[in-house]
Coordinates of C-alpha atoms in Angstrom, one line a residue:
X1 CA 0.0 0.1 0.0
X2 CA 1.4 3.5 -1.1
X3 CA -0.5 5.8 1.3
X4 CA 2.6 8.6 1.6
X5 CA 3.0 9.0 -1.7
X6 CA 6.2 7.3 -2.1
X7 CA 7.6 4.8 -4.4
X8 CA 10.3 2.4 -4.2
X9 CA 13.6 3.7 -3.2
X10 CA 16.5 3.3 -5.9
X11 CA 19.3 4.7 -3.6
X12 CA 18.8 8.1 -4.1
X13 CA 19.1 10.6 -1.3
X14 CA 15.9 12.4 -0.5
X15 CA 15.7 16.0 1.1
X16 CA 14.3 17.0 4.6
X17 CA 11.8 19.3 3.9
X18 CA 9.9 17.0 1.4
X19 CA 10.2 14.2 3.8
X20 CA 8.6 16.7 6.6
X21 CA 5.9 17.3 4.1
X22 CA 4.6 13.9 3.6
X23 CA 5.0 13.0 7.3
X24 CA 2.9 16.2 8.6
X25 CA -0.2 14.2 8.9
X26 CA 1.6 12.1 11.3
X27 CA 3.1 14.8 13.2
X28 CA 2.7 16.8 16.3
X29 CA 0.1 14.4 17.7
X30 CA -2.4 14.7 14.6
X31 CA -3.7 11.4 14.7
X32 CA -3.9 11.7 18.7
X33 CA -7.6 12.1 19.9
X34 CA -8.9 14.6 22.4
X35 CA -9.0 13.9 26.1
X36 CA -10.8 10.8 26.4
X37 CA -12.8 9.8 29.4
X38 CA -14.0 6.3 31.2
X39 CA -17.3 7.6 33.0
X40 CA -20.1 8.8 31.0
X41 CA -21.7 11.3 33.5
X42 CA -19.7 14.2 34.2
X43 CA -19.1 14.9 37.8
X44 CA -16.8 17.3 40.2
X45 CA -14.8 16.2 42.8
X46 CA -17.7 16.3 45.4
X47 CA -19.7 14.1 43.3
X48 CA -16.7 11.6 43.0
X49 CA -16.2 11.6 46.7
X50 CA -19.9 10.9 47.3
X51 CA -19.5 8.1 45.2
X52 CA -16.4 6.8 46.9
X53 CA -17.8 7.1 50.5
X54 CA -21.0 5.4 49.3
X55 CA -19.5 2.3 47.5
X56 CA -17.1 2.2 50.7
X57 CA -20.1 1.7 52.8
X58 CA -22.3 -0.2 50.7
X59 CA -21.3 -3.9 50.8
X60 CA -23.7 -4.8 48.2
X61 CA -22.3 -2.4 45.5
X62 CA -18.9 -3.5 46.1
X63 CA -20.0 -7.0 45.9
X64 CA -21.9 -6.6 42.5
X65 CA -19.1 -4.6 41.0
X66 CA -16.6 -7.9 41.8
X67 CA -19.6 -10.2 40.3
X68 CA -19.6 -8.1 37.2
X69 CA -15.9 -7.8 36.7
X70 CA -16.1 -11.8 36.7
X71 CA -17.4 -11.7 33.1
X72 CA -17.3 -8.2 32.0
X73 CA -14.6 -5.3 31.5
X74 CA -15.2 -2.0 33.0
X75 CA -18.3 -2.5 35.1
X76 CA -17.0 -0.4 38.0
X77 CA -17.1 2.5 35.7
X78 CA -20.9 1.7 34.7
X79 CA -21.6 1.4 38.3
X80 CA -20.2 4.9 38.9
X81 CA -22.3 6.1 36.0
X82 CA -25.6 4.4 37.2
X83 CA -24.9 5.9 40.8
X84 CA -24.4 9.6 39.5
X85 CA -27.0 9.5 37.1
X86 CA -29.3 8.6 39.9
X87 CA -27.7 10.9 42.5
X88 CA -27.1 14.2 40.6
X89 CA -29.9 16.7 40.3
X90 CA -29.3 17.5 36.9
X91 CA -27.1 14.7 35.3
X92 CA -25.4 15.6 32.2
X93 CA -23.8 12.8 30.0
X94 CA -20.6 13.4 27.9
X95 CA -20.6 13.5 24.1
X96 CA -19.8 10.0 22.5
X97 CA -16.6 11.4 20.7
X98 CA -15.2 12.4 24.4
X99 CA -15.7 8.9 25.6
X100 CA -12.8 6.4 25.4
X101 CA -13.9 3.7 22.9
X102 CA -13.8 1.1 25.2
X103 CA -16.5 2.8 27.6
X104 CA -19.0 3.4 24.7
X105 CA -21.0 0.4 25.9
X106 CA -21.5 1.9 29.1
X107 CA -22.2 5.1 27.7
X108 CA -25.0 3.4 25.9
X109 CA -26.4 1.4 28.6
X110 CA -26.5 4.9 30.7
X111 CA -28.0 7.1 28.4
X112 CA -30.6 4.6 27.6
X113 CA -31.5 4.5 31.3
X114 CA -31.4 8.3 31.6
X115 CA -33.6 8.9 28.4
X116 CA -36.1 6.4 29.5
X117 CA -39.4 8.2 30.6
X118 CA -39.5 5.7 33.6
X119 CA -36.0 7.3 34.8
X120 CA -37.6 10.7 35.5
X121 CA -39.9 8.8 38.2
X122 CA -37.2 7.0 39.6
X123 CA -34.8 10.1 39.7
X124 CA -37.4 12.4 42.0
X125 CA -36.9 9.6 44.5
X126 CA -33.0 9.4 44.3
X127 CA -31.8 13.0 43.4
X128 CA -29.7 14.2 46.2
X129 CA -29.6 11.1 48.0
X130 CA -26.8 8.8 48.1
X131 CA -28.3 5.7 49.9
X132 CA -31.4 5.9 47.5
X133 CA -29.3 6.4 44.7
X134 CA -27.0 3.3 45.5
X135 CA -30.4 1.2 46.2
X136 CA -31.4 2.1 42.6
X137 CA -28.2 0.9 41.4
X138 CA -28.7 -2.6 43.4
X139 CA -32.4 -2.6 42.1
X140 CA -31.3 -2.6 38.6
X141 CA -28.6 -5.3 39.0
X142 CA -30.3 -8.0 36.9
X143 CA -31.2 -5.6 34.2
X144 CA -27.2 -4.5 34.0
X145 CA -26.4 -8.0 33.6
X146 CA -29.0 -8.7 30.7
X147 CA -27.6 -5.2 29.2
X148 CA -23.9 -6.3 29.4
X149 CA -25.0 -10.0 28.0
X150 CA -26.9 -8.3 25.0
X151 CA -23.9 -6.1 24.3
X152 CA -21.1 -8.5 24.9
X153 CA -20.4 -8.4 20.8
X154 CA -20.6 -4.8 21.0
X155 CA -18.1 -4.5 23.4
X156 CA -15.6 -6.8 22.0
X157 CA -15.5 -4.9 18.8
X158 CA -15.2 -1.7 21.1
X159 CA -12.1 -3.2 22.7
X160 CA -10.6 -4.4 19.1
X161 CA -11.2 -0.7 17.9
X162 CA -9.4 0.9 21.0
X163 CA -6.5 -1.6 20.3
X164 CA -6.4 -0.4 16.6
X165 CA -6.9 3.1 17.6
X166 CA -3.6 2.5 20.1
X167 CA -1.8 0.8 17.3
X168 CA -2.4 3.5 14.8
X169 CA -1.2 6.2 17.6
X170 CA 2.1 4.0 18.1
X171 CA 2.4 4.3 14.0
X172 CA 2.0 7.8 14.3
X173 CA 4.8 8.0 17.0
X174 CA 7.3 6.2 14.9
X175 CA 6.9 8.4 12.1
X176 CA 8.0 11.1 14.1
X177 CA 11.0 9.1 15.5
X178 CA 11.9 8.4 12.0
X179 CA 11.5 12.0 10.6
X180 CA 13.8 12.9 13.8
X181 CA 16.4 10.4 13.1
X182 CA 16.5 11.4 9.2
X183 CA 16.7 14.8 10.6
X184 CA 19.8 14.2 12.8
X185 CA 21.7 12.4 9.6
X186 CA 20.6 15.2 7.1
X187 CA 23.8 17.2 5.6
X188 CA 23.7 21.1 6.1
X189 CA 21.8 21.5 2.7
X190 CA 18.9 19.2 3.9
X191 CA 19.6 16.2 1.9
X192 CA 19.0 12.7 4.0
X193 CA 20.5 9.4 3.3
X194 CA 18.8 6.7 1.5
X195 CA 18.4 4.5 4.5
X196 CA 17.1 7.1 6.7
X197 CA 15.0 8.4 3.6
X198 CA 13.7 4.7 3.3
X199 CA 12.5 4.5 6.9
X200 CA 10.7 7.8 7.0
X201 CA 8.5 6.2 3.9
X202 CA 7.8 2.9 5.5
X203 CA 6.9 4.6 8.5
X204 CA 4.3 6.8 7.0
X205 CA 3.1 3.5 5.1
X206 CA 2.4 1.7 8.3
X207 CA 0.8 4.6 9.9
X208 CA -1.5 4.8 6.9
X209 CA -2.4 1.2 7.1
X210 CA -2.8 1.6 10.7
X211 CA -5.0 4.7 10.6
X212 CA -7.0 2.5 7.9
X213 CA -7.3 -0.5 10.1
X214 CA -8.8 1.6 13.0
X215 CA -11.3 3.5 11.0
X216 CA -12.5 0.3 10.1
X217 CA -12.5 -1.3 13.7
X218 CA -14.3 2.0 14.6
X219 CA -17.2 1.3 12.0
X220 CA -17.4 -2.2 13.0
X221 CA -17.6 -1.4 16.7
X222 CA -20.3 1.5 16.1
X223 CA -22.4 -0.9 13.8
X224 CA -22.2 -3.6 16.5
X225 CA -23.3 -0.9 19.2
X226 CA -26.3 0.2 17.0
X227 CA -27.4 -3.1 16.7
X228 CA -27.3 -3.8 20.6
X229 CA -28.9 -0.5 21.1
X230 CA -32.6 -1.4 20.9
X231 CA -32.2 -4.3 23.5
X232 CA -30.5 -2.2 25.8
X233 CA -33.0 0.4 25.6
X234 CA -35.8 -2.1 26.4
X235 CA -34.4 -3.5 29.6
X236 CA -33.2 -0.2 30.7
X237 CA -37.0 0.9 30.8
X238 CA -38.1 -2.1 32.5
X239 CA -35.0 -1.4 34.8
X240 CA -35.8 2.1 35.7
X241 CA -39.5 1.2 36.3
X242 CA -38.7 -1.4 38.8
X243 CA -36.0 0.4 40.6
X244 CA -38.5 3.5 40.6
X245 CA -41.3 1.1 42.0
X246 CA -38.8 0.1 44.9
X247 CA -37.9 3.7 45.5
X248 CA -41.3 4.8 46.1
X249 CA -42.3 1.9 48.3
X250 CA -39.6 2.1 50.4
X251 CA -40.1 6.1 50.7
X252 CA -43.6 5.6 51.4
X253 CA -42.7 3.0 54.0
X254 CA -40.3 5.2 55.9
X255 CA -42.9 7.8 55.8
X256 CA -45.5 5.4 57.2
X257 CA -43.6 4.3 60.0
X258 CA -42.8 8.0 60.8
X259 CA -39.1 8.0 59.5
X260 CA -38.8 11.3 58.3
X261 CA -36.4 12.7 55.8
X262 CA -34.0 14.5 58.3
X263 CA -33.4 11.5 60.3
X264 CA -32.9 9.4 57.2
X265 CA -30.3 12.0 56.2
X266 CA -28.2 11.7 59.5
X267 CA -28.5 7.6 59.5
X268 CA -25.6 5.6 58.4
X269 CA -25.9 3.8 55.0
X270 CA -25.6 0.3 56.9
X271 CA -27.9 1.3 59.4
X272 CA -30.5 2.9 57.1
X273 CA -30.4 -0.3 54.7
X274 CA -31.2 -2.5 57.9
X275 CA -34.0 -0.2 58.9
X276 CA -35.5 -0.4 55.5
X277 CA -35.0 -4.5 55.3
X278 CA -36.3 -4.9 58.7
X279 CA -39.5 -2.4 57.7
X280 CA -40.0 -4.9 54.8
X281 CA -39.7 -8.0 56.5
X282 CA -40.9 -7.5 60.2
X283 CA -43.9 -8.5 61.8
X284 CA -46.1 -5.7 60.8
X285 CA -44.6 -5.0 57.5
X286 CA -48.0 -5.7 55.5
X287 CA -49.7 -3.4 57.6
X288 CA -47.7 -0.4 56.8
X289 CA -50.5 1.2 54.8
X290 CA -52.8 0.9 57.8
X291 CA -50.1 2.5 60.4
X292 CA -49.3 5.3 57.7
X293 CA -53.3 5.8 57.4
X294 CA -53.5 6.3 61.0
X295 CA -50.9 8.8 61.2
X296 CA -52.3 10.7 58.5
X297 CA -55.7 10.6 60.0
X298 CA -54.0 11.9 63.5
X299 CA -52.2 14.7 61.6
X300 CA -55.4 15.9 59.8
X301 CA -57.3 16.2 63.3
X302 CA -54.6 17.9 64.9
X303 CA -54.7 20.3 62.1
X304 CA -58.1 21.4 62.7
X305 CA -58.0 21.1 66.7
X306 CA -59.1 24.0 68.8
X307 CA -58.8 23.3 72.3
X308 CA -61.7 24.9 74.2
X309 CA -63.7 25.3 71.1
X310 CA -67.2 25.9 71.1
X311 CA -68.4 22.2 69.6
X312 CA -72.0 20.7 69.0
X313 CA -75.0 23.1 69.8
X314 CA -77.2 21.3 72.5
X315 CA -79.6 24.2 73.7
X316 CA -79.7 27.4 75.5
X317 CA -78.4 28.6 78.5
X318 CA -78.0 31.9 80.6
X319 CA -74.4 33.7 80.6
X320 CA -72.3 36.8 79.7
X321 CA -70.4 35.2 76.8
X322 CA -71.2 37.9 74.1
X323 CA -69.8 35.3 71.1
X324 CA -72.8 32.7 71.9
X325 CA -75.7 35.4 72.2
X326 CA -78.7 34.3 70.4
X327 CA -79.8 36.5 67.6
X328 CA -83.0 37.7 69.8
X329 CA -81.0 39.1 72.6
X330 CA -78.8 41.0 69.8
X331 CA -82.1 42.3 68.5
X332 CA -82.3 44.4 71.7
X333 CA -79.3 46.2 71.0
X334 CA -81.0 47.8 67.9
X335 CA -83.8 49.5 70.2
X336 CA -82.5 52.2 72.1
X337 CA -85.2 51.5 75.0
X338 CA -83.9 48.2 75.5
X339 CA -80.3 48.6 75.5
X340 CA -80.1 49.5 79.3
X341 CA -82.2 46.5 79.8
X342 CA -79.5 44.3 77.6
X343 CA -76.6 45.9 79.7
X344 CA -77.8 44.8 83.0
X345 CA -78.7 41.3 81.7
X346 CA -75.1 41.4 80.8
X347 CA -73.9 42.4 83.9
X348 CA -76.0 39.8 85.9
X349 CA -74.8 37.1 83.3
X350 CA -78.3 36.5 82.4
X351 CA -77.9 36.7 78.6
X352 CA -79.5 33.8 77.0
X353 CA -76.5 31.8 74.9
X354 CA -76.4 29.0 72.9
X355 CA -75.2 25.9 74.8
X356 CA -72.7 23.7 73.3
X357 CA -70.7 20.8 74.1
X358 CA -67.1 21.8 73.3
X359 CA -63.7 19.5 73.0
X360 CA -62.0 19.0 76.4
X361 CA -58.9 20.6 77.4
X362 CA -56.1 18.4 76.3
X363 CA -53.6 16.8 78.8
X364 CA -50.1 17.8 80.1
X365 CA -48.7 14.7 81.5
X366 CA -47.7 11.9 79.3
X367 CA -49.5 9.7 76.9
X368 CA -49.6 6.2 77.8
X369 CA -51.0 3.5 75.4
X370 CA -51.6 0.0 77.1
X371 CA -51.9 -2.4 74.3
X372 CA -53.2 -6.0 74.6
X373 CA -50.8 -8.4 73.1
X374 CA -52.5 -11.8 74.1
X375 CA -53.2 -14.6 71.8
X376 CA -56.6 -13.3 70.8
X377 CA -55.2 -9.8 69.7
X378 CA -53.3 -12.2 66.6
X379 CA -57.0 -12.8 65.1
X380 CA -58.0 -11.2 61.8
X381 CA -60.9 -9.3 60.9
X382 CA -62.2 -7.5 58.1
X383 CA -59.7 -6.8 55.4
X384 CA -57.6 -9.5 57.0
X385 CA -56.3 -6.8 59.4
X386 CA -55.6 -8.2 62.8
X387 CA -56.7 -6.7 66.2
X388 CA -53.0 -6.0 67.0
X389 CA -52.2 -4.5 64.2
X390 CA -55.1 -2.0 64.6
X391 CA -54.0 -1.6 68.1
X392 CA -50.3 -1.1 67.2
X393 CA -51.1 1.6 64.4
X394 CA -53.2 3.5 66.6
X395 CA -50.5 3.6 69.2
X396 CA -47.9 5.0 67.2
X397 CA -50.3 7.4 65.9
X398 CA -50.7 8.4 69.8
X399 CA -46.8 8.7 69.8
X400 CA -46.7 11.1 67.0
X401 CA -49.8 13.1 68.9
X402 CA -47.2 13.3 72.1
X403 CA -44.4 14.3 69.8
X404 CA -46.4 17.1 68.1
X405 CA -47.7 18.2 71.8
X406 CA -44.1 18.1 73.6
X407 CA -45.3 15.5 76.0
X408 CA -43.7 12.1 76.9
X409 CA -44.6 8.9 75.5
X410 CA -45.1 5.4 77.0
X411 CA -46.0 2.2 75.3
X412 CA -46.9 -0.6 77.6
X413 CA -47.5 -4.1 76.2
X414 CA -49.4 -6.5 78.4
X415 CA -51.0 -9.8 78.3
X416 CA -50.8 -12.2 81.5
X417 CA -49.9 -10.4 84.8
X418 CA -46.7 -11.9 84.5
X419 CA -46.1 -10.4 81.2
X420 CA -45.4 -6.9 80.9
X421 CA -42.9 -4.6 78.7
X422 CA -42.7 -0.9 79.0
X423 CA -41.3 1.6 75.9
X424 CA -40.4 4.9 77.1
X425 CA -39.8 8.0 74.6
X426 CA -39.2 11.1 76.5
X427 CA -40.6 13.9 74.9
X428 CA -37.0 15.9 75.0
X429 CA -35.3 12.8 73.3
X430 CA -35.6 11.7 69.9
X431 CA -37.8 8.7 69.1
X432 CA -35.2 6.2 68.2
X433 CA -36.5 4.1 64.8
X434 CA -35.2 1.0 66.1
X435 CA -36.7 1.3 69.5
X436 CA -40.3 2.1 68.1
X437 CA -40.1 -0.6 65.9
X438 CA -39.3 -2.8 69.0
X439 CA -42.3 -1.6 70.5
X440 CA -44.5 -2.2 67.3
X441 CA -43.1 -5.6 66.8
X442 CA -43.2 -7.3 70.4
X443 CA -45.9 -9.7 70.8
X444 CA -46.2 -11.4 74.3
X445 CA -49.3 -13.8 73.8
X446 CA -50.9 -15.3 76.8
X447 CA -53.8 -14.3 78.5
X448 CA -55.2 -10.8 79.8
X449 CA -54.8 -8.9 83.1
X450 CA -55.7 -5.2 83.3
X451 CA -54.4 -4.4 87.1
X452 CA -50.8 -4.8 86.0
X453 CA -50.6 -2.4 82.9
X454 CA -53.1 -0.1 84.4
X455 CA -50.8 0.0 87.5
X456 CA -47.5 0.5 85.6
X457 CA -49.2 3.3 84.1
X458 CA -50.5 5.1 87.2
X459 CA -46.9 4.6 88.7
X460 CA -45.4 6.1 85.9
X461 CA -47.9 9.4 86.0
X462 CA -47.2 9.3 89.4
X463 CA -43.4 9.5 89.1
X464 CA -43.9 12.4 86.5
X465 CA -46.2 14.5 88.8
X466 CA -43.3 13.8 91.5
X467 CA -40.4 14.8 89.1
X468 CA -41.9 17.7 87.0
X469 CA -45.3 18.5 88.8
X470 CA -47.2 17.4 85.6
X471 CA -50.7 16.1 86.1
X472 CA -53.4 15.4 83.5
X473 CA -51.6 12.6 81.8
X474 CA -53.6 10.1 79.2
X475 CA -54.1 6.4 79.5
X476 CA -55.8 4.7 76.5
X477 CA -56.2 0.9 76.9
X478 CA -56.3 -1.3 73.9
X479 CA -57.7 -4.3 74.4
X480 CA -60.0 -7.0 73.0
X481 CA -60.9 -8.8 76.2
X482 CA -62.6 -7.9 79.7
X483 CA -61.2 -9.1 83.1
X484 CA -61.8 -8.7 86.7
X485 CA -60.0 -6.2 88.8
X486 CA -60.2 -6.4 92.5
X487 CA -62.0 -4.0 95.2
X488 CA -59.3 -2.8 96.7
X489 CA -57.4 -2.1 93.4
X490 CA -60.1 -0.2 92.5
X491 CA -60.2 1.9 95.2
X492 CA -56.5 2.7 94.7
X493 CA -56.8 3.3 91.5
X494 CA -59.4 5.9 91.6
X495 CA -57.6 7.7 94.4
X496 CA -54.7 8.2 92.2
X497 CA -57.1 9.2 89.3
X498 CA -58.7 11.9 91.5
X499 CA -55.1 13.0 92.9
X500 CA -53.4 13.0 89.4
X501 CA -56.3 14.2 87.4
X502 CA -55.4 11.8 84.4
X503 CA -57.8 10.3 82.0
X504 CA -58.5 6.7 80.7
X505 CA -59.7 6.1 77.3
X506 CA -61.1 2.5 76.2
X507 CA -60.7 1.0 72.9
X508 CA -62.6 -2.4 72.8
X509 CA -61.2 -4.2 69.6
X510 CA -63.6 -6.7 67.8
X511 CA -65.1 -7.0 71.1
X512 CA -68.5 -5.3 71.3
X513 CA -69.4 -7.0 74.8
X514 CA -66.1 -5.4 76.2
X515 CA -67.7 -1.9 75.6
X516 CA -70.9 -2.7 77.2
X517 CA -72.2 -0.7 80.1
X518 CA -71.6 -3.2 82.7
X519 CA -68.2 -4.2 81.6
X520 CA -65.0 -3.7 83.7
X521 CA -63.3 -1.6 81.4
X522 CA -66.3 0.7 81.0
X523 CA -66.0 1.0 84.8
X524 CA -62.5 2.0 84.4
X525 CA -62.7 4.5 81.6
X526 CA -64.1 7.9 81.2
X527 CA -64.6 7.3 77.4
X528 CA -65.0 3.9 75.7
X529 CA -65.6 3.0 72.3
X530 CA -65.9 -0.2 70.4
X531 CA -64.2 -1.1 67.2
X532 CA -65.5 -3.4 64.5
X533 CA -63.9 -2.3 61.2
X534 CA -60.3 -2.6 61.4
X535 CA -59.9 -1.0 58.5
X536 CA -61.6 2.0 59.6
X537 CA -59.1 4.2 61.2
X538 CA -61.4 7.2 61.5
X539 CA -63.3 5.2 64.2
X540 CA -60.8 6.5 66.6
X541 CA -60.6 9.9 65.3
X542 CA -62.1 11.6 68.3
X543 CA -59.1 10.3 70.4
X544 CA -56.7 12.6 68.6
X545 CA -59.2 15.9 69.2
X546 CA -59.1 15.3 72.8
X547 CA -55.9 13.8 73.9

């Protein structure tokens, strides 16, 4: 092949300027490509640090990288790109021409992911959240495997194209070296000896051949990647959709259990991963939606709750509250002769007023939820919801109620007289997620005793009064069984209740007879209701208006 414009040398001596002109195409890095990158997503040093820190914390990412690297090349770079695309608020991809040829398959995989409509949904859950971005990568692991398998041929062609390009660059370098040797041997007038002249021409021909091979390899790699692209795009769409659904479910799960974004941001990666796994697989995992609805309902009741507000109208009474004066009384103000009468009746507190039954003033002491965890609480009702699930969901909403009001919360799990477990959540300390889950998932089994949990609740309120002089606590008894109490215990209970000013609310879950007027629970409680539909969270709405 004659690519440099020279024929067989016949022993004549060439001139240096002519050789330099023929070799010009290969000099000065003319065949060298611009800076080539091994990652497709543009990232600054803070992004790279976030990736490295997350990769160091996430054993799952390291295991995935090790697995993929056993069968494919450059997969750690692919995982880096997948993470950064999910993590960065506005991910930007490099142009294909900027990429190292061996990473063009990675570039196509990430391009397919980012351009899929499903990625936008995923990105809303992962942007700015290293943990969520890492989980998205792991959720796409199976899809990444399939995409890499489908593009194996394209990757092999890309590797050959890279090798051919390196060979062309080496051949171009050889041209420069040969020309330099010719310059060193040239006479003062620029005449080059035949051997050096031949060496330059041979280097030029070799560089031309290597360049042609490299172009052909580039075309073959591009064609192979084009052929693989439709399959990559299809898998990428499914991968993004699956990862988005997983991210949404985990976000909803955290929200349902009351784990806020701020707490998640402060939580170490492995702790957050363990928490998510526990929420997905724990005893009450299937009732997360119920727990979330309970908490939303309670929040809604707080939003429109007004303490000491006028409530349901029940008649007419006498008094001096001008905000409740009936219209006929106000009409007297329109008659000058009756204004003095109005003033006299106002001074005497004898104006006719609307009488109403308002909400009670909420308590100041601790909120204590006594949750029955006897064997019968494991029974399911409508919708497959168990009595325990309804009770625990209500108790967790009461925990939120206490946190919002700046009150201590205590969860008391009880069954038989010898089975009791107390979980305390002081108002001035964060509610640890692990401790909350321990409370929610603990189930004691056995029979039912009222005296033990209520005595424990009374002692806690007594202790609170002694330490902080706080009264008017609230006890909520959630149970499905009625059991006897002794007369002596009842006298002590009533004395403590009068002294400390606490209220007792009872919830009979799936047991109407427990809520009957002659039941023990009715005698112990100031307010008692019966719950039959375990899918209905609003049956307890009034609790959150008065507690």
